[in-house]
Amino acid sequence: MAGGGWSSLPADLLKEVSARLSSDADLLHIHQVCHHWRAFTSLPAAFRPWVVTGRSGRTGLEPIGEYSLRLPRRDAQRLEVRAPPAGLTYCCGTSRGWLALVDDDQSPTRLVLWEPLSGTEISLPCLSPLTRIFISDDPLTSSDWIAIAAQIKGEIGQKTLFWRPGDAAWTLMNERGTCEIDTIAFLQGKAYYIDIQRNIIICDLSTGSSDPSPKVTPIFFACFVVNKLCRCHRLHAVRGAHLAVCNGELLLVVLYWGSHPCPAEVYKPIWTPNQRLELHERVRDLGGHSLFVGRGDTFALSATEFPVIKRNCIYYADIPCNKPYWISVFHLETDVVEEIPYPEELNCMPYGWFCPRKPFLKQP
């Protein structure tokens, strides 16, 4: 190195450094240093995040079949990663860079968390029937991660259960149930989830070992608070309400139909002692991040670390009825909405956002 400086670093050292980088932007920068560095480092084969798509069942509450990983753009390019575990042909979760897979959408007998880049598998006790799986942290980097499962209750309701590594079985979390769960956000030992009727449930997962069941706090009449946010002369219907965590804070994202002057609004929710929701402080700057929301997993990503995303935006994955687009990008600063057209030949639905744990590198 003394003669040629940084440009003469040994190839094996460059490969080791490159393999330790977790940011798409860092990989892009290291690859652009010089010809020598480009020769021994790899660019991401596809920048993150991605979308999981598939075919939904009769009710839309079952795990999806024929699932695939795709880029959130007009051509919806399919990403070819390693083959999933044999027999697990249905997907029921997309959290933290892991896919939750089962062997049947109606009566599953196997449930596995699968990390598609490394092929790592983690078996969980199987529930039947099963709607969706969420996990609080990355199982490969956290020792106290928790899985939450949603099961059908009645015709349109859902109940929740949780599981910790080492548990022999799932523990009931909220037997009372809610409507179909939309999103779950985890923050400081608590799980916050909201259903399609905008009911909000707070579950304290840090309870002691003497009582393994978490304390469950319902937030009453949250839907009325959300619906009253629009003060336009003509009322705009709420398209979606989602919980997400960004910069260590819990946020509530509200999306509107029609020509609302602010088609996406972000608030810091406040819970009152009498279990009510209040929304006072509106968030207009996400601090260089953007939020990815929709059904299932929600997360925040830094526009600095993920070079293909735009800062201070809400990325929303959904196919509205009779609309030709499947990704909507809401710019919080300008209130502009970009719509990404839906490729008709795809013939499947966006199931949820998916951000791999590490960059997906091109194979040498």
CSV table of C-alpha atoms in Angstrom, one decimal:
chain,number,residue,atom,x,y,z
A,1,MET,CA,0.0,0.0,0.0
A,2,ALA,CA,2.9,2.4,0.7
A,3,GLY,CA,3.7,2.7,-3.0
A,4,GLY,CA,0.3,3.0,-4.5
A,5,GLY,CA,-1.8,4.4,-1.6
A,6,TRP,CA,-5.5,3.5,-1.2
A,7,SER,CA,-5.7,2.4,-4.9
A,8,SER,CA,-3.4,-0.6,-4.2
A,9,LEU,CA,-5.3,-2.1,-1.3
A,10,PRO,CA,-5.2,-6.0,-1.5
A,11,ALA,CA,-8.2,-7.5,-3.3
A,12,ASP,CA,-9.1,-9.8,-0.4
A,13,LEU,CA,-9.2,-6.8,2.0
A,14,LEU,CA,-11.5,-4.9,-0.4
A,15,LYS,CA,-13.8,-7.8,-0.7
A,16,GLU,CA,-14.0,-8.2,3.1
A,17,VAL,CA,-14.7,-4.5,3.6
A,18,SER,CA,-17.4,-4.5,0.9
A,19,ALA,CA,-19.0,-7.6,2.4
A,20,ARG,CA,-19.4,-5.7,5.7
A,21,LEU,CA,-21.3,-2.7,4.3
A,22,SER,CA,-25.0,-2.7,5.0
A,23,SER,CA,-25.9,0.5,3.0
A,24,ASP,CA,-26.7,0.5,-0.7
A,25,ALA,CA,-25.2,4.0,-0.9
A,26,ASP,CA,-21.9,2.8,0.7
A,27,LEU,CA,-21.6,0.0,-1.8
A,28,LEU,CA,-22.2,2.5,-4.6
A,29,HIS,CA,-19.5,4.9,-3.3
A,30,ILE,CA,-16.9,2.2,-2.7
A,31,HIS,CA,-17.4,0.9,-6.2
A,32,GLN,CA,-16.8,4.3,-7.7
A,33,VAL,CA,-13.4,5.1,-6.0
A,34,CYS,CA,-11.2,3.8,-8.8
A,35,HIS,CA,-10.7,1.0,-11.4
A,36,HIS,CA,-8.9,-1.2,-8.9
A,37,TRP,CA,-11.7,-0.9,-6.3
A,38,ARG,CA,-14.4,-1.5,-9.0
A,39,ALA,CA,-12.6,-4.7,-10.0
A,40,PHE,CA,-13.0,-6.3,-6.6
A,41,THR,CA,-16.2,-4.9,-5.2
A,42,SER,CA,-19.8,-5.5,-6.3
A,43,LEU,CA,-22.7,-3.2,-6.9
A,44,PRO,CA,-26.2,-4.1,-5.7
A,45,ALA,CA,-28.0,-6.2,-8.2
A,46,ALA,CA,-31.2,-4.4,-7.2
A,47,PHE,CA,-31.5,-1.4,-4.9
A,48,ARG,CA,-33.8,-1.7,-1.9
A,49,PRO,CA,-36.7,-1.8,-0.9
A,50,TRP,CA,-38.8,-4.3,-2.8
A,51,VAL,CA,-42.4,-5.3,-2.9
A,52,VAL,CA,-43.8,-8.8,-2.3
A,53,THR,CA,-46.7,-9.7,-4.7
A,54,GLY,CA,-48.9,-12.7,-5.0
A,55,ARG,CA,-52.4,-14.1,-5.5
A,56,SER,CA,-54.8,-13.6,-2.5
A,57,GLY,CA,-57.4,-16.1,-1.5
A,58,ARG,CA,-61.1,-15.9,-1.4
A,59,THR,CA,-61.4,-13.6,1.6
A,60,GLY,CA,-58.0,-11.8,1.2
A,61,LEU,CA,-57.1,-12.9,4.8
A,62,GLU,CA,-55.3,-16.0,3.9
A,63,PRO,CA,-51.5,-16.3,3.1
A,64,ILE,CA,-50.8,-15.4,-0.6
A,65,GLY,CA,-49.8,-17.9,-3.2
A,66,GLU,CA,-47.5,-17.6,-6.2
A,67,TYR,CA,-45.6,-14.9,-4.3
A,68,SER,CA,-42.6,-13.1,-5.8
A,69,LEU,CA,-40.2,-10.3,-5.0
A,70,ARG,CA,-40.4,-7.3,-7.3
A,71,LEU,CA,-39.0,-3.8,-7.8
A,72,PRO,CA,-41.5,-1.0,-7.1
A,73,ARG,CA,-41.4,0.5,-10.5
A,74,ARG,CA,-43.4,0.5,-13.7
A,75,ASP,CA,-42.0,-2.8,-15.1
A,76,ALA,CA,-42.2,-4.5,-11.7
A,77,GLN,CA,-39.0,-6.4,-12.5
A,78,ARG,CA,-39.0,-9.8,-10.7
A,79,LEU,CA,-35.9,-10.5,-8.5
A,80,GLU,CA,-34.5,-14.0,-8.7
A,81,VAL,CA,-33.1,-14.9,-5.3
A,82,ARG,CA,-32.3,-18.4,-4.0
A,83,ALA,CA,-35.1,-21.0,-4.0
A,84,PRO,CA,-37.4,-21.0,-0.9
A,85,PRO,CA,-37.6,-24.1,1.3
A,86,ALA,CA,-39.4,-27.0,-0.4
A,87,GLY,CA,-43.1,-27.2,0.1
A,88,LEU,CA,-43.6,-23.7,1.5
A,89,THR,CA,-45.5,-22.1,-1.3
A,90,TYR,CA,-47.5,-19.4,0.6
A,91,CYS,CA,-46.3,-16.2,2.2
A,92,CYS,CA,-47.9,-14.7,5.3
A,93,GLY,CA,-45.3,-12.0,6.4
A,94,THR,CA,-42.6,-9.7,5.2
A,95,SER,CA,-41.0,-8.2,8.4
A,96,ARG,CA,-37.4,-7.2,9.0
A,97,GLY,CA,-36.0,-8.7,5.8
A,98,TRP,CA,-37.6,-12.1,6.5
A,99,LEU,CA,-40.5,-13.9,4.7
A,100,ALA,CA,-42.9,-16.0,6.8
A,101,LEU,CA,-43.8,-19.0,4.7
A,102,VAL,CA,-46.4,-21.8,5.2
A,103,ASP,CA,-47.3,-25.0,3.3
A,104,ASP,CA,-51.0,-24.3,2.9
A,105,ASP,CA,-53.2,-21.2,2.9
A,106,GLN,CA,-56.2,-22.9,4.6
A,107,SER,CA,-54.8,-25.4,7.0
A,108,PRO,CA,-51.0,-25.0,7.3
A,109,THR,CA,-48.9,-27.5,9.1
A,110,ARG,CA,-45.5,-25.8,8.8
A,111,LEU,CA,-44.5,-22.2,9.5
A,112,VAL,CA,-40.9,-21.0,8.8
A,113,LEU,CA,-39.2,-17.6,8.8
A,114,TRP,CA,-36.9,-17.5,5.8
A,115,GLU,CA,-34.2,-15.0,5.0
A,116,PRO,CA,-34.0,-15.1,1.1
A,117,LEU,CA,-30.4,-13.8,0.7
A,118,SER,CA,-28.7,-16.2,3.0
A,119,GLY,CA,-31.3,-19.0,3.0
A,120,THR,CA,-31.4,-19.1,6.8
A,121,GLU,CA,-34.6,-20.8,8.2
A,122,ILE,CA,-36.2,-20.5,11.6
A,123,SER,CA,-39.1,-22.8,12.4
A,124,LEU,CA,-42.0,-21.6,14.5
A,125,PRO,CA,-44.9,-23.5,16.0
A,126,CYS,CA,-47.6,-23.6,13.3
A,127,LEU,CA,-51.0,-22.0,13.8
A,128,SER,CA,-54.0,-23.0,11.8
A,129,PRO,CA,-55.7,-21.1,10.3
A,130,LEU,CA,-53.2,-18.2,10.0
A,131,THR,CA,-53.5,-14.7,8.5
A,132,ARG,CA,-50.2,-12.9,9.0
A,133,ILE,CA,-46.9,-13.0,10.9
A,134,PHE,CA,-45.0,-9.9,12.2
A,135,ILE,CA,-41.7,-9.9,13.9
A,136,SER,CA,-40.3,-7.1,16.1
A,137,ASP,CA,-36.6,-7.4,15.3
A,138,ASP,CA,-34.1,-9.2,13.1
A,139,PRO,CA,-33.6,-12.7,14.6
A,140,LEU,CA,-30.0,-12.8,13.5
A,141,THR,CA,-29.0,-9.6,15.4
A,142,SER,CA,-31.5,-9.5,18.3
A,143,SER,CA,-31.9,-12.0,21.1
A,144,ASP,CA,-35.2,-10.7,22.4
A,145,TRP,CA,-37.2,-10.5,19.2
A,146,ILE,CA,-40.9,-11.4,19.3
A,147,ALA,CA,-43.3,-12.8,16.6
A,148,ILE,CA,-46.9,-11.8,16.5
A,149,ALA,CA,-49.5,-13.8,14.6
A,150,ALA,CA,-53.0,-12.8,13.5
A,151,GLN,CA,-55.7,-15.4,13.2
A,152,ILE,CA,-59.2,-15.1,11.9
A,153,LYS,CA,-61.9,-14.5,14.5
A,154,GLY,CA,-65.5,-14.8,13.2
A,155,GLU,CA,-66.2,-13.6,9.7
A,156,ILE,CA,-64.1,-10.5,9.5
A,157,GLY,CA,-62.3,-10.2,12.8
A,158,GLN,CA,-58.9,-11.2,13.9
A,159,LYS,CA,-57.2,-12.1,17.2
A,160,THR,CA,-53.5,-11.9,18.0
A,161,LEU,CA,-51.0,-14.2,19.6
A,162,PHE,CA,-47.3,-13.8,20.4
A,163,TRP,CA,-44.3,-16.1,20.5
A,164,ARG,CA,-40.8,-15.7,21.9
A,165,PRO,CA,-37.8,-17.9,21.0
A,166,GLY,CA,-37.8,-20.9,23.2
A,167,ASP,CA,-41.6,-20.9,23.7
A,168,ALA,CA,-43.3,-24.2,23.2
A,169,ALA,CA,-46.5,-22.6,21.9
A,170,TRP,CA,-48.1,-19.3,21.1
A,171,THR,CA,-49.6,-17.1,23.8
A,172,LEU,CA,-52.9,-15.4,23.3
A,173,MET,CA,-52.4,-11.6,23.2
A,174,ASN,CA,-55.8,-10.0,22.4
A,175,GLU,CA,-58.7,-12.5,22.6
A,176,ARG,CA,-61.3,-9.8,22.2
A,177,GLY,CA,-60.0,-9.2,18.6
A,178,THR,CA,-60.3,-6.4,16.1
A,179,CYS,CA,-61.2,-6.1,12.5
A,180,GLU,CA,-58.6,-7.0,9.9
A,181,ILE,CA,-55.2,-5.8,11.1
A,182,ASP,CA,-53.6,-3.3,8.8
A,183,THR,CA,-50.2,-2.6,10.2
A,184,ILE,CA,-48.2,-3.2,13.4
A,185,ALA,CA,-45.4,-1.0,14.6
A,186,PHE,CA,-42.9,-1.9,17.4
A,187,LEU,CA,-41.3,0.6,19.7
A,188,GLN,CA,-39.6,0.4,23.1
A,189,GLY,CA,-41.1,-2.9,24.1
A,190,LYS,CA,-44.6,-2.2,22.8
A,191,ALA,CA,-46.5,-3.3,19.8
A,192,TYR,CA,-49.0,-0.8,18.3
A,193,TYR,CA,-51.4,-2.0,15.7
A,194,ILE,CA,-54.3,-0.5,13.8
A,195,ASP,CA,-57.1,-2.3,11.9
A,196,ILE,CA,-59.0,-1.4,8.8
A,197,GLN,CA,-61.7,0.3,10.9
A,198,ARG,CA,-58.9,2.5,12.5
A,199,ASN,CA,-59.2,0.8,15.9
A,200,ILE,CA,-55.8,1.0,17.7
A,201,ILE,CA,-54.4,-1.5,20.1
A,202,ILE,CA,-51.3,-1.0,22.3
A,203,CYS,CA,-49.7,-4.2,23.7
A,204,ASP,CA,-47.0,-4.0,26.3
A,205,LEU,CA,-44.6,-6.9,25.5
A,206,SER,CA,-42.2,-6.1,28.4
A,207,THR,CA,-44.3,-7.7,31.1
A,208,GLY,CA,-42.6,-9.9,33.7
A,209,SER,CA,-42.2,-13.6,33.6
A,210,SER,CA,-44.9,-14.2,36.3
A,211,ASP,CA,-47.5,-13.0,33.8
A,212,PRO,CA,-46.4,-13.7,30.3
A,213,SER,CA,-49.5,-12.2,28.7
A,214,PRO,CA,-49.0,-8.6,27.7
A,215,LYS,CA,-51.1,-5.7,28.9
A,216,VAL,CA,-53.5,-4.8,26.2
A,217,THR,CA,-54.8,-1.2,25.9
A,218,PRO,CA,-57.5,-0.4,23.3
A,219,ILE,CA,-57.7,3.2,22.1
A,220,PHE,CA,-61.4,4.0,21.7
A,221,PHE,CA,-63.0,6.0,18.9
A,222,ALA,CA,-59.7,6.5,17.0
A,223,CYS,CA,-61.6,6.4,13.7
A,224,PHE,CA,-63.6,9.5,14.6
A,225,VAL,CA,-60.5,11.4,15.4
A,226,VAL,CA,-58.9,10.4,12.0
A,227,ASN,CA,-62.1,11.1,10.0
A,228,LYS,CA,-62.4,14.6,11.6
A,229,LEU,CA,-58.9,15.7,10.4
A,230,CYS,CA,-60.2,16.9,7.0
A,231,ARG,CA,-61.6,20.4,7.4
A,232,CYS,CA,-62.2,21.0,3.7
A,233,HIS,CA,-65.5,22.4,2.5
A,234,ARG,CA,-66.0,19.1,0.8
A,235,LEU,CA,-65.2,16.1,3.0
A,236,HIS,CA,-62.5,13.8,1.6
A,237,ALA,CA,-62.6,10.1,2.6
A,238,VAL,CA,-59.6,8.6,4.3
A,239,ARG,CA,-57.8,6.2,2.0
A,240,GLY,CA,-55.7,4.7,4.7
A,241,ALA,CA,-54.3,5.2,8.2
A,242,HIS,CA,-51.0,3.4,9.2
A,243,LEU,CA,-48.6,3.4,12.1
A,244,ALA,CA,-44.9,3.6,11.5
A,245,VAL,CA,-41.7,4.2,13.5
A,246,CYS,CA,-39.2,6.8,12.3
A,247,ASN,CA,-36.2,8.3,14.2
A,248,GLY,CA,-37.4,6.6,17.4
A,249,GLU,CA,-40.9,8.1,17.3
A,250,LEU,CA,-44.3,6.5,16.6
A,251,LEU,CA,-46.1,8.2,13.8
A,252,LEU,CA,-49.6,8.0,12.3
A,253,VAL,CA,-49.8,8.4,8.5
A,254,VAL,CA,-53.2,9.5,7.1
A,255,LEU,CA,-53.8,9.3,3.4
A,256,TYR,CA,-56.8,10.8,1.6
A,257,TRP,CA,-58.8,10.1,-1.5
A,258,GLY,CA,-59.5,12.8,-4.1
A,259,SER,CA,-58.1,16.2,-4.5
A,260,HIS,CA,-57.3,16.9,-0.8
A,261,PRO,CA,-54.8,19.9,-0.5
A,262,CYS,CA,-52.6,17.6,1.6
A,263,PRO,CA,-53.1,14.1,0.3
A,264,ALA,CA,-50.8,12.6,3.0
A,265,GLU,CA,-50.5,13.9,6.5
A,266,VAL,CA,-48.2,12.6,9.4
A,267,TYR,CA,-49.0,13.1,13.0
A,268,LYS,CA,-47.4,12.2,16.4
A,269,PRO,CA,-50.2,10.4,18.2
A,270,ILE,CA,-51.0,11.1,21.9
A,271,TRP,CA,-52.8,8.6,24.2
A,272,THR,CA,-54.9,10.2,26.9
A,273,PRO,CA,-55.5,8.6,30.4
A,274,ASN,CA,-59.0,7.7,29.3
A,275,GLN,CA,-57.7,5.7,26.3
A,276,ARG,CA,-58.5,8.3,23.6
A,277,LEU,CA,-56.4,9.4,20.6
A,278,GLU,CA,-55.4,13.0,20.2
A,279,LEU,CA,-53.5,14.4,17.1
A,280,HIS,CA,-52.0,17.8,17.7
A,281,GLU,CA,-48.5,17.9,16.2
A,282,ARG,CA,-48.3,17.4,12.5
A,283,VAL,CA,-44.9,16.2,11.2
A,284,ARG,CA,-43.8,17.9,7.9
A,285,ASP,CA,-40.1,16.8,7.9
A,286,LEU,CA,-39.0,13.2,8.4
A,287,GLY,CA,-35.4,14.1,8.9
A,288,GLY,CA,-34.0,12.8,5.6
A,289,HIS,CA,-36.1,9.6,5.8
A,290,SER,CA,-39.1,8.3,3.9
A,291,LEU,CA,-41.9,6.0,5.2
A,292,PHE,CA,-43.0,2.8,3.4
A,293,VAL,CA,-46.6,1.9,4.4
A,294,GLY,CA,-49.4,-0.3,3.2
A,295,ARG,CA,-50.8,-3.6,4.5
A,296,GLY,CA,-48.4,-5.5,6.7
A,297,ASP,CA,-44.9,-4.3,7.6
A,298,THR,CA,-44.1,-0.6,7.7
A,299,PHE,CA,-40.7,1.0,8.1
A,300,ALA,CA,-38.6,4.1,7.6
A,301,LEU,CA,-35.5,4.3,5.4
A,302,SER,CA,-32.8,7.0,5.0
A,303,ALA,CA,-32.6,8.5,1.6
A,304,THR,CA,-28.9,8.9,2.2
A,305,GLU,CA,-28.3,5.1,2.7
A,306,PHE,CA,-30.8,4.0,0.1
A,307,PRO,CA,-30.0,6.1,-3.0
A,308,VAL,CA,-33.1,5.2,-5.1
A,309,ILE,CA,-35.6,6.6,-2.7
A,310,LYS,CA,-36.7,10.3,-2.4
A,311,ARG,CA,-36.5,12.0,1.0
A,312,ASN,CA,-39.4,13.1,3.0
A,313,CYS,CA,-42.0,11.0,1.2
A,314,ILE,CA,-44.6,8.4,1.9
A,315,TYR,CA,-44.4,5.4,-0.3
A,316,TYR,CA,-47.7,3.5,-0.4
A,317,ALA,CA,-48.3,0.1,-1.9
A,318,ASP,CA,-51.8,-0.8,-2.9
A,319,ILE,CA,-54.0,-1.3,-5.9
A,320,PRO,CA,-57.1,1.0,-5.6
A,321,CYS,CA,-60.3,-0.2,-7.1
A,322,ASN,CA,-60.4,0.7,-10.9
A,323,LYS,CA,-57.1,2.6,-10.7
A,324,PRO,CA,-54.1,1.8,-13.0
A,325,TYR,CA,-51.4,2.3,-10.5
A,326,TRP,CA,-49.9,0.2,-7.6
A,327,ILE,CA,-47.4,2.5,-5.9
A,328,SER,CA,-48.2,6.0,-4.8
A,329,VAL,CA,-45.4,8.4,-3.7
A,330,PHE,CA,-46.6,11.3,-1.5
A,331,HIS,CA,-44.2,14.3,-1.2
A,332,LEU,CA,-44.7,15.9,2.2
A,333,GLU,CA,-43.0,19.2,1.3
A,334,THR,CA,-44.9,19.9,-1.9
A,335,ASP,CA,-48.1,17.8,-1.5
A,336,VAL,CA,-47.4,16.3,-5.0
A,337,VAL,CA,-48.4,12.7,-5.6
A,338,GLU,CA,-46.5,10.5,-8.0
A,339,GLU,CA,-48.4,7.4,-9.3
A,340,ILE,CA,-46.4,4.3,-10.6
A,341,PRO,CA,-48.6,2.5,-13.2
A,342,TYR,CA,-49.5,-1.1,-12.5
A,343,PRO,CA,-48.3,-3.6,-15.2
A,344,GLU,CA,-51.4,-5.4,-16.4
A,345,GLU,CA,-49.5,-8.5,-17.3
A,346,LEU,CA,-48.5,-8.9,-13.6
A,347,ASN,CA,-51.9,-10.1,-12.6
A,348,CYS,CA,-51.3,-10.2,-8.9
A,349,MET,CA,-51.5,-7.9,-5.9
A,350,PRO,CA,-48.9,-6.1,-3.8
A,351,TYR,CA,-48.9,-7.9,-0.5
A,352,GLY,CA,-46.4,-5.7,1.4
A,353,TRP,CA,-43.1,-3.9,1.4
A,354,PHE,CA,-39.9,-5.9,1.9
A,355,CYS,CA,-36.5,-4.6,2.7
A,356,PRO,CA,-33.7,-7.2,2.7
A,357,ARG,CA,-31.4,-7.3,5.7
A,358,LYS,CA,-28.4,-6.7,3.5
A,359,PRO,CA,-27.6,-5.4,0.0
A,360,PHE,CA,-28.5,-7.9,-2.8
A,361,LEU,CA,-25.2,-8.1,-4.7
A,362,LYS,CA,-24.5,-9.0,-8.2
A,363,GLN,CA,-22.9,-12.4,-8.6
A,364,PRO,CA,-19.3,-12.4,-9.9
